[in-house]
């Protein structure tokens, strides 16, 4: 089945220690998104890629970076995680970069910062 | 600016009861899309439905049905004969039709608890 895969499902890191979360997709979608979701809140868009074009949301901290080496994979790098970065990180994809396109989400990676 | 309001923070029902989750939205766009997603305890956001603002037909899919009323800017979701597996957080979301990105504006979610 075509899907969005995120690894690992749970990640524990130390305060200030860089961490990378990964996302892959078999949907062959052009657009990949990263969201941050804190407890009892709605997902918040961090950035998205359209092919290799990167689009950062205005309020995304510099601490968050992303890489997309090919169509299938996208990585979220947190350079110096703080306690406030503990959250669920969701990856999503859509077929086109257009208003109203359905986004399909992966299972998420829950990040714990000690 | 776009806004989605899900006034019900949490709903508890007994299995087999019908339950309606409310969603009210605000947008200045004349064309837009509305979505519902389900987030079970495992965390994945599961796509349920997408509705075009031009299509006001109600939709039914098994035990799920959606009532879109443009006149009241509402897109409500009803689960008939609820089951324990329906327990999850449900998000309503809005996206403009125009633009070069599928920017989703989410509501704050409604947590549905179905008990035996």
Short mmCIF file of C-alpha atoms in Angstrom, two decimals:
data_model
loop_
_atom_site.label_atom_id
_atom_site.label_comp_id
_atom_site.label_asym_id
_atom_site.label_seq_id
_atom_site.Cartn_x
_atom_site.Cartn_y
_atom_site.Cartn_z
CA UNK A 1 0.00 0.00 0.00
CA UNK A 2 1.19 3.50 -0.80
CA UNK A 3 1.98 5.35 2.37
CA UNK A 4 3.90 7.89 4.41
CA UNK A 5 6.44 6.37 6.80
CA UNK A 6 8.13 8.06 9.71
CA UNK A 7 11.06 6.77 11.70
CA UNK A 8 11.54 6.44 14.52
CA UNK A 9 8.11 6.52 16.13
CA UNK A 10 9.64 7.66 19.42
CA UNK A 11 12.84 9.63 19.81
CA UNK A 12 14.55 10.67 23.02
CA UNK A 13 17.28 13.27 22.89
CA UNK A 14 19.17 15.44 25.32
CA UNK A 15 18.84 19.17 25.68
CA UNK A 16 21.03 20.76 23.01
CA UNK A 17 21.93 17.53 21.24
CA UNK A 18 21.11 17.61 17.50
CA UNK A 19 18.46 15.19 16.35
CA UNK A 20 17.15 14.14 12.93
CA UNK A 21 13.71 12.78 12.17
CA UNK A 22 13.02 11.05 8.90
CA UNK A 23 10.05 10.70 6.59
CA UNK A 24 9.65 8.64 3.45
CA UNK A 25 6.76 8.20 1.06
CA UNK A 26 5.74 5.73 -1.59
CA UNK A 27 2.97 7.95 -2.99
CA UNK A 28 5.36 9.68 -5.41
CA UNK A 29 3.97 13.03 -4.28
CA UNK A 30 5.71 16.26 -5.20
CA UNK A 31 5.05 18.07 -1.93
CA UNK A 32 6.21 17.10 1.55
CA UNK A 33 5.33 18.97 4.73
CA UNK A 34 6.56 18.96 8.32
CA UNK A 35 4.24 19.83 11.18
CA UNK A 36 4.80 20.22 14.90
CA UNK A 37 1.97 19.22 17.21
CA UNK A 38 2.13 19.90 20.93
CA UNK A 39 -0.15 18.22 23.42
CA UNK A 40 -3.85 19.05 22.96
CA UNK A 41 -3.10 21.44 20.12
CA UNK A 42 -3.66 21.45 16.39
CA UNK A 43 -0.73 20.67 14.09
CA UNK A 44 1.40 23.68 13.18
CA UNK A 45 3.10 23.84 9.81
CA UNK A 46 6.87 24.31 9.99
CA UNK A 47 7.80 24.17 6.30
CA UNK A 48 7.21 22.35 3.07
CA UNK A 49 9.09 21.21 -0.01
CA UNK A 50 7.77 21.33 -3.54
CA UNK A 51 10.19 19.01 -5.29
CA UNK A 52 13.47 20.56 -4.15
CA UNK A 53 12.05 24.03 -3.53
CA UNK A 54 12.00 24.76 0.18
CA UNK A 55 9.38 27.03 1.77
CA UNK A 56 9.79 28.04 5.40
CA UNK A 57 6.88 29.38 7.46
CA UNK A 58 7.59 32.85 8.78
CA UNK A 59 7.41 31.85 12.44
CA UNK A 60 9.45 28.64 12.23
CA UNK A 61 12.51 28.98 14.50
CA UNK A 62 15.95 28.85 12.90
CA UNK A 63 16.65 25.85 15.08
CA UNK A 64 14.55 23.77 12.68
CA UNK A 65 16.01 22.80 9.32
CA UNK A 66 14.99 20.37 6.62
CA UNK A 67 16.55 18.39 3.80
CA UNK A 68 14.99 16.59 0.88
CA UNK A 69 17.63 14.56 -0.95
CA UNK A 70 15.14 12.96 -3.35
CA UNK A 71 11.41 12.67 -4.03
CA UNK A 72 10.88 9.91 -1.51
CA UNK A 73 12.72 11.19 1.56
CA UNK A 74 12.56 14.28 3.72
CA UNK A 75 14.40 14.97 6.99
CA UNK A 76 13.74 17.31 9.87
CA UNK A 77 16.85 18.46 11.72
CA UNK A 78 16.61 20.13 15.10
CA UNK A 79 19.99 21.68 15.68
CA UNK A 80 19.79 22.37 19.41
CA UNK A 81 16.61 20.93 20.91
CA UNK A 82 15.13 22.74 23.86
CA UNK A 83 12.59 21.44 26.32
CA UNK A 84 9.93 23.38 24.41
CA UNK A 85 10.60 21.33 21.28
CA UNK A 86 9.18 18.19 22.84
CA UNK A 87 6.21 17.39 20.62
CA UNK A 88 4.79 15.10 17.98
CA UNK A 89 6.31 15.76 14.56
CA UNK A 90 4.11 14.86 11.63
CA UNK A 91 5.15 14.49 8.03
CA UNK A 92 2.58 14.86 5.27
CA UNK A 93 2.51 14.73 1.49
CA UNK A 94 0.28 16.02 -1.29
CA UNK A 95 0.29 15.39 -4.98
CA UNK A 96 0.38 18.99 -6.11
CA UNK A 97 1.32 22.34 -4.71
CA UNK A 98 -2.10 23.89 -5.00
CA UNK A 99 -4.79 25.17 -2.74
CA UNK A 100 -7.15 22.50 -1.52
CA UNK A 101 -4.94 19.50 -2.17
CA UNK A 102 -5.48 16.68 0.29
CA UNK A 103 -2.56 16.06 2.60
CA UNK A 104 -1.76 12.51 3.69
CA UNK A 105 -0.02 12.14 7.02
CA UNK A 106 2.46 9.68 8.44
CA UNK A 107 2.16 8.16 11.91
CA UNK A 108 4.36 10.82 13.49
CA UNK A 109 7.50 10.82 15.62
CA UNK A 110 7.07 11.69 19.27
CA UNK A 111 10.13 13.61 20.47
CA UNK A 112 11.12 13.75 24.11
CA UNK A 113 13.83 16.17 25.21
CA UNK A 114 15.57 15.42 28.51
CA UNK B 1 -7.65 35.59 7.51
CA UNK B 2 -9.04 32.12 7.90
CA UNK B 3 -10.33 30.57 11.06
CA UNK B 4 -11.85 27.23 12.07
CA UNK B 5 -13.75 26.84 15.32
CA UNK B 6 -14.54 23.54 16.97
CA UNK B 7 -16.38 24.65 20.06
CA UNK B 8 -16.71 21.17 21.54
CA UNK B 9 -13.46 20.38 23.30
CA UNK B 10 -14.48 16.94 24.48
CA UNK B 11 -17.53 14.72 23.99
CA UNK B 12 -18.31 11.46 25.77
CA UNK B 13 -20.94 9.04 24.49
CA UNK B 14 -21.95 5.48 25.13
CA UNK B 15 -21.46 3.01 22.32
CA UNK B 16 -24.27 2.95 19.74
CA UNK B 17 -25.23 6.55 20.39
CA UNK B 18 -25.16 9.02 17.51
CA UNK B 19 -22.83 11.98 17.90
CA UNK B 20 -22.33 15.20 15.93
CA UNK B 21 -19.08 17.14 15.90
CA UNK B 22 -19.47 20.80 15.05
CA UNK B 23 -17.21 22.85 12.81
CA UNK B 24 -17.68 26.52 11.98
CA UNK B 25 -15.30 28.36 9.69
CA UNK B 26 -14.49 31.88 8.56
CA UNK B 27 -12.94 32.82 5.25
CA UNK B 28 -13.08 35.67 2.78
CA UNK B 29 -12.36 33.32 -0.11
CA UNK B 30 -15.23 32.47 -2.43
CA UNK B 31 -13.76 29.09 -3.22
CA UNK B 32 -12.21 26.85 -0.64
CA UNK B 33 -11.97 23.28 0.62
CA UNK B 34 -12.97 21.79 3.93
CA UNK B 35 -11.52 18.65 5.49
CA UNK B 36 -12.03 16.33 8.41
CA UNK B 37 -9.18 14.31 9.89
CA UNK B 38 -9.22 11.69 12.64
CA UNK B 39 -6.32 11.35 15.07
CA UNK B 40 -6.50 8.14 17.13
CA UNK B 41 -4.27 7.67 20.20
CA UNK B 42 -1.51 6.28 17.95
CA UNK B 43 -1.02 9.81 16.60
CA UNK B 44 -1.48 9.47 12.86
CA UNK B 45 -3.81 11.98 11.21
CA UNK B 46 -6.21 9.99 9.06
CA UNK B 47 -7.91 11.77 6.18
CA UNK B 48 -11.70 11.34 6.23
CA UNK B 49 -13.20 13.75 3.72
CA UNK B 50 -12.55 16.76 1.49
CA UNK B 51 -15.40 19.01 0.40
CA UNK B 52 -15.34 21.73 -2.26
CA UNK B 53 -17.17 24.95 -1.35
CA UNK B 54 -19.27 24.66 -4.51
CA UNK B 55 -20.61 21.28 -3.52
CA UNK B 56 -23.19 21.56 -0.76
CA UNK B 57 -24.46 18.02 -1.10
CA UNK B 58 -24.35 16.10 2.11
CA UNK B 59 -22.19 13.02 2.06
CA UNK B 60 -22.59 9.65 3.72
CA UNK B 61 -19.91 7.00 4.05
CA UNK B 62 -20.98 4.05 6.14
CA UNK B 63 -21.64 5.30 9.66
CA UNK B 64 -20.15 8.72 8.84
CA UNK B 65 -22.04 11.63 7.37
CA UNK B 66 -21.20 15.26 6.75
CA UNK B 67 -23.54 18.24 6.60
CA UNK B 68 -22.10 21.24 4.76
CA UNK B 69 -24.12 24.47 5.05
CA UNK B 70 -22.53 27.44 3.37
CA UNK B 71 -25.22 29.80 4.70
CA UNK B 72 -24.08 29.17 8.27
CA UNK B 73 -20.41 28.44 7.43
CA UNK B 74 -20.62 25.06 9.05
CA UNK B 75 -19.34 21.62 8.12
CA UNK B 76 -20.60 19.23 10.77
CA UNK B 77 -19.69 15.57 11.09
CA UNK B 78 -22.04 12.91 12.44
CA UNK B 79 -21.14 9.40 13.51
CA UNK B 80 -24.12 7.07 13.66
CA UNK B 81 -24.12 4.17 16.10
CA UNK B 82 -20.74 5.11 17.54
CA UNK B 83 -18.21 2.43 18.40
CA UNK B 84 -15.26 2.33 20.79
CA UNK B 85 -12.90 2.44 17.78
CA UNK B 86 -14.28 5.89 16.98
CA UNK B 87 -12.55 7.26 20.07
CA UNK B 88 -10.08 9.84 18.77
CA UNK B 89 -9.48 13.54 18.31
CA UNK B 90 -11.23 14.89 15.23
CA UNK B 91 -9.91 17.95 13.41
CA UNK B 92 -11.78 20.11 10.96
CA UNK B 93 -9.58 22.08 8.55
CA UNK B 94 -9.91 24.71 5.83
CA UNK B 95 -7.77 25.40 2.77
CA UNK B 96 -8.12 28.16 0.18
CA UNK B 97 -8.73 27.03 -3.39
CA UNK B 98 -6.31 29.58 -4.80
CA UNK B 99 -2.66 29.92 -4.03
CA UNK B 100 0.38 27.81 -4.56
CA UNK B 101 0.31 25.79 -1.39
CA UNK B 102 -2.21 23.63 0.32
CA UNK B 103 -2.19 25.63 3.54
CA UNK B 104 -4.43 23.93 6.05
CA UNK B 105 -5.98 25.96 8.86
CA UNK B 106 -6.95 23.50 11.57
CA UNK B 107 -9.50 23.84 14.32
CA UNK B 108 -8.43 22.98 17.83
CA UNK B 109 -9.97 19.52 17.62
CA UNK B 110 -12.74 17.66 19.41
CA UNK B 111 -11.83 14.69 21.56
CA UNK B 112 -14.47 11.96 21.26
CA UNK B 113 -14.59 9.28 23.91
CA UNK B 114 -16.87 6.31 23.22
CA UNK B 115 -17.41 3.93 26.12
CA UNK B 116 -19.15 0.60 26.46
#
